[in-house]
Amino acid sequence: MSLNDTTRGNRLHIGLFGRRNAGKSSLINALTGQHVATVSEVPGTTTDPVYKAMELHGVGPVMFIDTAGFDDEGLLGRLRVEKTEQAARETDIALLLFSGLDMAEELKWLAFFHRQKTPVILLVSRTDELADGGCALAEAVAKAAGSAPLLLNAADRQGVEKLRQELIRSLPEDFEQPSITGDLCAAGDLVVLVMPQDIQAPKGRLILPQVQTLRELLDKGCQALCCTTDRLADTLAKLTEPPKLIITDSQAFRKVYPLKPSQTLLTSFSVLFAAFKGDIACFLQGAERLLKLQSDSRILIAEACTHKPLQEDIGRVKLPRLLRSQLGADLAIDIVSGKDFPLDVTGYDMVIHCGACMFNRKYVLNRVQQCQEQQVPMTNYGLAIAALLGILDKVSLPNGH
């Protein structure tokens, strides 16, 4: 990834949902102007969701998601529908296609999106195949759903421009990504980034949060100075004045904190991403409750990445070791990765999430909402590590938190 790329997690996710052969794949091809999704008269052609990154005029960088029909059948069909449900949880704007007068399933999905506070655009597609151009179906949809759908014919792009305009009008009010560093630094400030180059950052590469944070600092007009943990003392000694801010990898808090000048703010990439990707107020409360857990408590650690477990892996090795050393050796810890997040977390006393640089904010906030509804505290790696090391009140949080 280059510094100029918009990552998948920072794109507006637009999901297409409907029955098999409702015209989802044809529509996504019409919207993108490319042959992105396979179109076939055979029901169930789309299996796993298809993701396509694009620039959409008037909207910006987007991620289209073409999903399997939610009326799919059989064991494999049920698995496909589960993938569709998963895609729905990361969708910022949903395009819901109606294809017949039996619309019970569509209305269930409409109710789901309303509960998730996801903007929904109702559509009647493939109007060229309907005797009256889809007018009767559109009238029935409007009566059942309480909102008139757009009429589309992807084959000749009829209605596609109206849909693009509706997408612009439907942009979530809070979609504008928050700043990563927030109010912790401003133009002209010197910021030191402590970036361990270990097994999790292979030679020749920086991990995504480091890249994104560095790019934002340059855009802000800050002076960004990078070093590894073992060179921090020497780096600080060479400066004529203390930096405004030090951003470190959370697992280096123990080494970095004693070296921090008294007037310099300290935070970590993971702490910054707690606000950038999730709900930092919720995560802060979770970190404070973490220290009250008992040795027989049960914790779920959730990683966004699905990489092969590494030696001294932060989520699978270092964090569990720190948790057990502080809270008790008998602590029960389960670990999930990628999108394998249980729908029922009530069996846990705490959920600790990674920085989620690979997920979009909508998906992380969906997990936050789930934990809140099930009354399970949630925090993230950086805040959890700071709490366990006893420096949570010494770590600076963005935007006044």
XYZ file of C-alpha atoms in Angstrom:
401
model
C 0.000 0.000 0.000
C 1.314 3.470 -0.876
C 0.818 6.579 1.213
C -1.697 7.816 -1.379
C -3.960 4.766 -1.343
C -7.343 4.857 0.405
C -7.499 1.674 2.419
C -10.508 -0.611 2.373
C -11.322 0.268 5.967
C -11.568 3.990 5.155
C -13.919 3.669 2.175
C -17.681 4.179 2.208
C -19.136 0.655 2.063
C -22.173 0.374 -0.233
C -23.874 -3.030 -0.027
C -26.351 -4.496 -2.517
C -28.984 -6.797 -1.012
C -31.876 -8.742 -2.511
C -33.094 -12.126 -3.629
C -31.291 -14.308 -6.119
C -31.590 -12.887 -9.634
C -32.933 -9.567 -8.340
C -30.334 -7.771 -10.474
C -27.694 -6.991 -7.839
C -24.708 -8.035 -9.941
C -26.004 -6.228 -13.028
C -26.512 -3.094 -10.974
C -23.040 -3.117 -9.464
C -21.581 -3.509 -12.959
C -23.657 -0.539 -14.137
C -22.653 1.591 -11.163
C -18.954 0.874 -11.549
C -18.921 0.877 -15.342
C -16.943 -2.354 -15.186
C -17.583 -6.091 -15.303
C -17.065 -6.536 -11.564
C -19.630 -9.219 -10.768
C -20.600 -12.268 -12.803
C -24.116 -11.968 -14.221
C -26.115 -15.127 -14.949
C -29.701 -16.292 -15.189
C -28.746 -19.171 -12.890
C -29.914 -18.375 -9.323
C -27.140 -18.270 -6.741
C -24.293 -17.253 -9.075
C -22.935 -14.872 -6.429
C -21.678 -16.910 -3.458
C -19.305 -15.084 -1.126
C -19.670 -11.275 -1.155
C -17.705 -9.576 -3.939
C -15.845 -6.415 -2.887
C -14.852 -3.785 -5.440
C -12.998 -0.575 -4.576
C -13.928 2.404 -6.763
C -14.036 6.183 -6.910
C -17.674 7.267 -7.271
C -18.132 10.794 -8.612
C -19.609 13.065 -5.951
C -19.058 10.507 -3.199
C -15.351 9.680 -3.246
C -13.604 6.374 -2.507
C -16.176 3.620 -1.995
C -16.286 -0.130 -1.548
C -19.160 -1.856 -3.350
C -20.311 -5.174 -1.860
C -22.263 -7.552 -4.096
C -23.910 -10.133 -1.832
C -25.515 -13.526 -2.292
C -29.303 -13.653 -2.470
C -30.847 -13.727 0.988
C -33.344 -16.341 -0.206
C -30.610 -18.899 -0.935
C -31.482 -22.463 0.073
C -29.856 -25.575 1.510
C -26.795 -25.901 3.733
C -24.504 -23.984 1.376
C -27.246 -21.423 0.882
C -27.460 -20.848 4.622
C -23.700 -20.299 4.762
C -23.978 -17.789 1.929
C -26.763 -15.935 3.726
C -24.574 -15.768 6.840
C -21.895 -14.086 4.713
C -24.553 -11.653 3.477
C -25.570 -10.886 7.063
C -21.917 -10.283 7.895
C -21.573 -7.867 4.981
C -24.682 -6.036 6.182
C -22.932 -5.215 9.458
C -20.182 -3.299 7.677
C -22.454 -1.533 5.200
C -22.628 2.271 5.416
C -25.407 2.579 2.804
C -27.614 -0.357 1.790
C -29.198 -0.766 -1.651
C -32.213 -3.041 -1.130
C -33.646 -4.535 -4.331
C -37.288 -5.653 -4.542
C -38.149 -8.195 -7.224
C -41.715 -9.350 -6.537
C -44.928 -8.806 -4.623
C -43.851 -11.316 -1.971
C -41.574 -8.952 -0.095
C -41.611 -10.384 3.442
C -37.845 -11.068 3.385
C -37.042 -7.639 1.994
C -39.061 -5.976 4.746
C -37.200 -8.023 7.382
C -33.904 -6.734 5.996
C -35.263 -3.204 5.881
C -36.113 -3.474 9.594
C -32.599 -4.820 10.284
C -30.975 -1.848 8.564
C -33.206 0.546 10.478
C -32.089 -1.053 13.768
C -28.471 -0.636 12.655
C -29.212 3.013 11.721
C -27.966 2.251 8.225
C -29.335 4.461 5.419
C -31.297 2.348 2.907
C -32.158 3.106 -0.715
C -35.083 1.034 -2.010
C -34.831 -0.149 -5.615
C -36.879 -1.962 -8.239
C -34.400 -3.236 -10.799
C -34.687 -5.015 -14.176
C -37.697 -2.854 -15.064
C -37.306 -3.828 -18.721
C -38.554 -7.309 -17.780
C -41.748 -6.003 -16.125
C -44.830 -5.360 -18.257
C -45.542 -1.906 -16.845
C -41.901 -0.934 -16.350
C -42.090 -1.791 -12.649
C -44.739 0.794 -11.744
C -47.114 -1.670 -10.041
C -44.297 -3.233 -8.025
C -42.954 0.203 -7.078
C -46.414 1.199 -5.837
C -46.645 -1.977 -3.737
C -43.178 -1.418 -2.289
C -44.012 2.175 -1.378
C -47.167 1.025 0.408
C -45.409 -1.786 2.322
C -42.140 -0.010 3.109
C -43.417 3.529 3.545
C -41.001 4.919 0.959
C -41.060 4.987 -2.835
C -38.290 2.999 -4.536
C -36.164 4.098 -7.469
C -36.819 2.351 -10.782
C -33.735 0.979 -12.510
C -32.764 -0.863 -15.643
C -29.084 -1.675 -15.351
C -28.951 -3.029 -18.904
C -29.241 0.465 -20.442
C -28.228 2.340 -17.252
C -31.686 3.890 -16.931
C -31.993 5.350 -13.437
C -28.312 4.834 -12.555
C -27.598 8.582 -12.426
C -30.604 9.110 -10.130
C -29.220 6.396 -7.882
C -25.815 8.095 -7.776
C -27.486 11.346 -6.704
C -29.474 9.466 -4.052
C -26.242 7.921 -2.736
C -24.832 11.416 -2.292
C -27.955 12.521 -0.406
C -27.848 9.383 1.751
C -24.286 9.809 3.017
C -24.341 9.200 6.798
C -23.914 12.419 8.758
C -21.043 10.900 10.728
C -19.322 9.274 7.754
C -16.585 11.898 7.539
C -13.698 10.038 9.108
C -12.470 11.601 12.361
C -8.871 12.694 12.560
C -6.521 9.979 13.797
C -4.526 12.284 16.077
C -7.396 14.663 16.800
C -6.450 17.622 18.955
C -3.215 16.105 20.279
C -1.055 17.952 17.755
C -1.266 20.730 15.192
C 0.725 22.268 12.368
C 4.331 22.944 13.372
C 4.350 20.502 16.297
C 7.140 17.960 16.543
C 5.814 14.417 16.895
C 8.027 11.398 17.572
C 6.740 8.050 16.345
C 8.218 5.038 18.098
C 7.817 2.141 15.681
C 9.264 -1.237 16.682
C 10.341 -3.181 13.605
C 9.694 -6.699 14.848
C 8.194 -9.887 13.455
C 4.804 -8.178 13.052
C 6.354 -5.549 10.750
C 8.385 -7.584 8.235
C 11.523 -6.062 6.779
C 10.798 -3.344 4.260
C 7.275 -2.681 5.541
C 5.419 -0.534 8.048
C 2.163 -1.714 9.592
C -0.987 0.060 8.409
C -1.670 2.225 11.514
C 1.881 3.594 11.297
C 1.458 4.448 7.623
C -1.906 6.135 8.096
C -0.803 8.105 11.160
C 2.392 9.272 9.488
C 0.460 10.409 6.429
C -1.988 12.401 8.572
C 0.839 14.104 10.462
C 2.389 15.183 7.150
C -0.995 16.457 5.934
C -1.408 18.428 9.181
C 1.963 20.117 8.713
C 3.540 18.472 11.734
C 7.213 17.587 11.904
C 7.277 13.809 12.149
C 10.358 12.036 13.484
C 10.492 8.227 13.475
C 12.639 5.878 15.511
C 12.627 2.371 16.946
C 12.167 1.704 20.647
C 15.857 1.093 21.301
C 16.790 4.452 19.703
C 14.251 6.631 21.532
C 16.592 7.832 24.295
C 19.241 8.821 21.759
C 16.634 10.507 19.550
C 15.260 12.611 22.412
C 18.789 13.575 23.513
C 19.503 15.065 20.101
C 16.458 17.337 20.140
C 16.803 20.997 21.168
C 13.326 20.907 22.741
C 10.924 18.158 23.828
C 8.400 16.939 21.246
C 4.759 17.876 21.631
C 3.692 14.239 21.318
C 5.129 10.730 21.333
C 3.129 8.016 19.582
C 4.323 4.510 20.339
C 3.334 0.945 19.738
C 1.247 -0.051 22.780
C 3.451 -3.016 23.613
C 6.371 -0.577 24.030
C 4.566 1.541 26.673
C 6.662 -0.028 29.441
C 9.932 1.120 27.820
C 8.752 4.426 26.374
C 6.918 5.899 29.370
C 9.999 6.292 31.640
C 11.813 8.143 28.815
C 9.003 10.590 28.079
C 9.789 14.249 28.904
C 7.371 15.548 31.528
C 5.774 18.111 29.208
C 5.382 15.697 26.284
C 2.077 13.950 25.617
C 2.116 10.176 25.206
C -0.282 7.952 23.298
C -0.178 4.858 21.099
C -1.325 3.893 17.639
C -3.890 1.544 19.128
C -5.275 4.209 21.467
C -5.623 6.615 18.531
C -7.447 3.958 16.531
C -9.797 3.364 19.453
C -11.281 6.763 18.570
C -10.640 6.639 14.816
C -12.381 3.310 14.290
C -14.593 2.855 17.344
C -16.085 4.437 20.471
C -13.224 5.561 22.693
C -15.523 6.560 25.563
C -16.882 3.001 25.658
C -13.365 1.554 25.375
C -12.101 3.778 28.190
C -14.861 2.565 30.507
C -14.004 -0.986 29.544
C -10.319 -0.454 30.344
C -11.211 0.889 33.774
C -13.404 -2.155 34.458
C -10.688 -4.509 33.225
C -8.729 -4.112 36.451
C -11.751 -5.287 38.461
C -11.862 -8.707 36.816
C -11.134 -11.794 38.890
C -8.814 -14.698 38.117
C -11.786 -16.834 37.051
C -13.051 -14.251 34.558
C -13.400 -15.005 30.863
C -12.035 -12.645 28.201
C -12.519 -12.572 24.430
C -9.659 -11.093 22.381
C -10.737 -10.052 18.865
C -8.244 -9.398 16.074
C -9.161 -7.896 12.714
C -6.224 -9.542 10.952
C -6.311 -13.191 9.943
C -2.558 -13.730 9.669
C -0.872 -16.952 10.675
C -0.029 -16.843 14.412
C 3.428 -15.385 14.925
C 6.011 -15.870 17.647
C 5.421 -13.185 20.308
C 2.187 -12.136 18.571
C 0.596 -9.213 20.435
C -2.973 -10.573 20.493
C -2.226 -14.261 20.904
C 0.866 -14.176 23.106
C 1.901 -10.857 24.652
C -1.508 -9.516 25.696
C -2.710 -12.844 27.181
C 0.585 -13.117 29.091
C 0.182 -9.595 30.489
C -3.453 -10.238 31.404
C -2.605 -13.415 33.290
C 0.346 -11.823 35.068
C -1.870 -8.975 36.324
C -5.234 -10.674 36.850
C -4.419 -14.316 37.545
C -2.876 -17.316 35.832
C -6.239 -19.123 35.594
C -7.837 -16.413 33.486
C -9.814 -17.940 30.589
C -8.973 -16.264 27.275
C -10.510 -17.017 23.877
C -9.173 -15.499 20.650
C -11.016 -14.860 17.385
C -9.728 -13.251 14.204
C -11.126 -11.628 11.091
C -14.914 -11.565 11.042
C -15.317 -14.628 13.257
C -16.933 -12.624 16.049
C -19.632 -14.472 18.028
C -23.151 -13.088 17.894
C -23.540 -13.950 21.594
C -20.779 -12.606 23.875
C -22.729 -12.867 27.114
C -20.451 -15.673 28.273
C -17.557 -13.231 28.549
C -16.683 -10.699 31.239
C -14.687 -8.528 28.828
C -14.020 -8.093 25.096
C -10.663 -6.647 24.062
C -10.453 -5.571 20.425
C -7.434 -4.712 18.316
C -7.073 -1.300 16.670
C -9.194 -2.597 13.753
C -7.189 -0.863 11.037
C -8.486 -3.472 8.549
C -12.183 -2.812 9.320
C -14.355 0.153 8.469
C -15.735 2.182 11.353
C -19.312 1.019 10.768
C -18.319 -2.598 11.389
C -16.427 -1.796 14.592
C -19.299 0.312 15.929
C -21.619 -2.612 15.155
C -19.528 -4.779 17.486
C -19.534 -2.022 20.093
C -23.329 -1.814 19.901
C -23.601 -5.591 20.218
C -21.471 -5.626 23.375
C -23.423 -2.735 24.872
C -26.767 -4.413 24.161
C -25.485 -7.622 25.776
C -23.968 -5.633 28.682
C -20.425 -6.902 28.166
C -17.618 -4.329 28.702
C -15.378 -3.714 25.706
C -11.982 -2.063 25.333
C -9.081 -2.192 22.904
C -5.467 -3.316 22.982
C -3.858 0.054 23.679
C -6.174 1.109 26.494
C -6.079 -2.379 28.021
C -2.268 -2.438 28.059
C -2.106 1.071 29.536
C -4.545 0.049 32.290
C -2.631 -3.148 33.091
C 0.635 -1.186 33.307
C -0.943 1.415 35.609
C -0.487 4.370 33.237
C -3.981 4.719 31.813
C -4.343 8.185 33.360
C -0.979 9.191 31.876
C -1.930 8.349 28.298
C -3.363 11.184 26.202
C -6.619 10.556 24.351
C -7.703 12.526 21.279
C -10.446 15.155 21.259
C -10.761 15.783 24.970
C -11.563 12.236 26.124
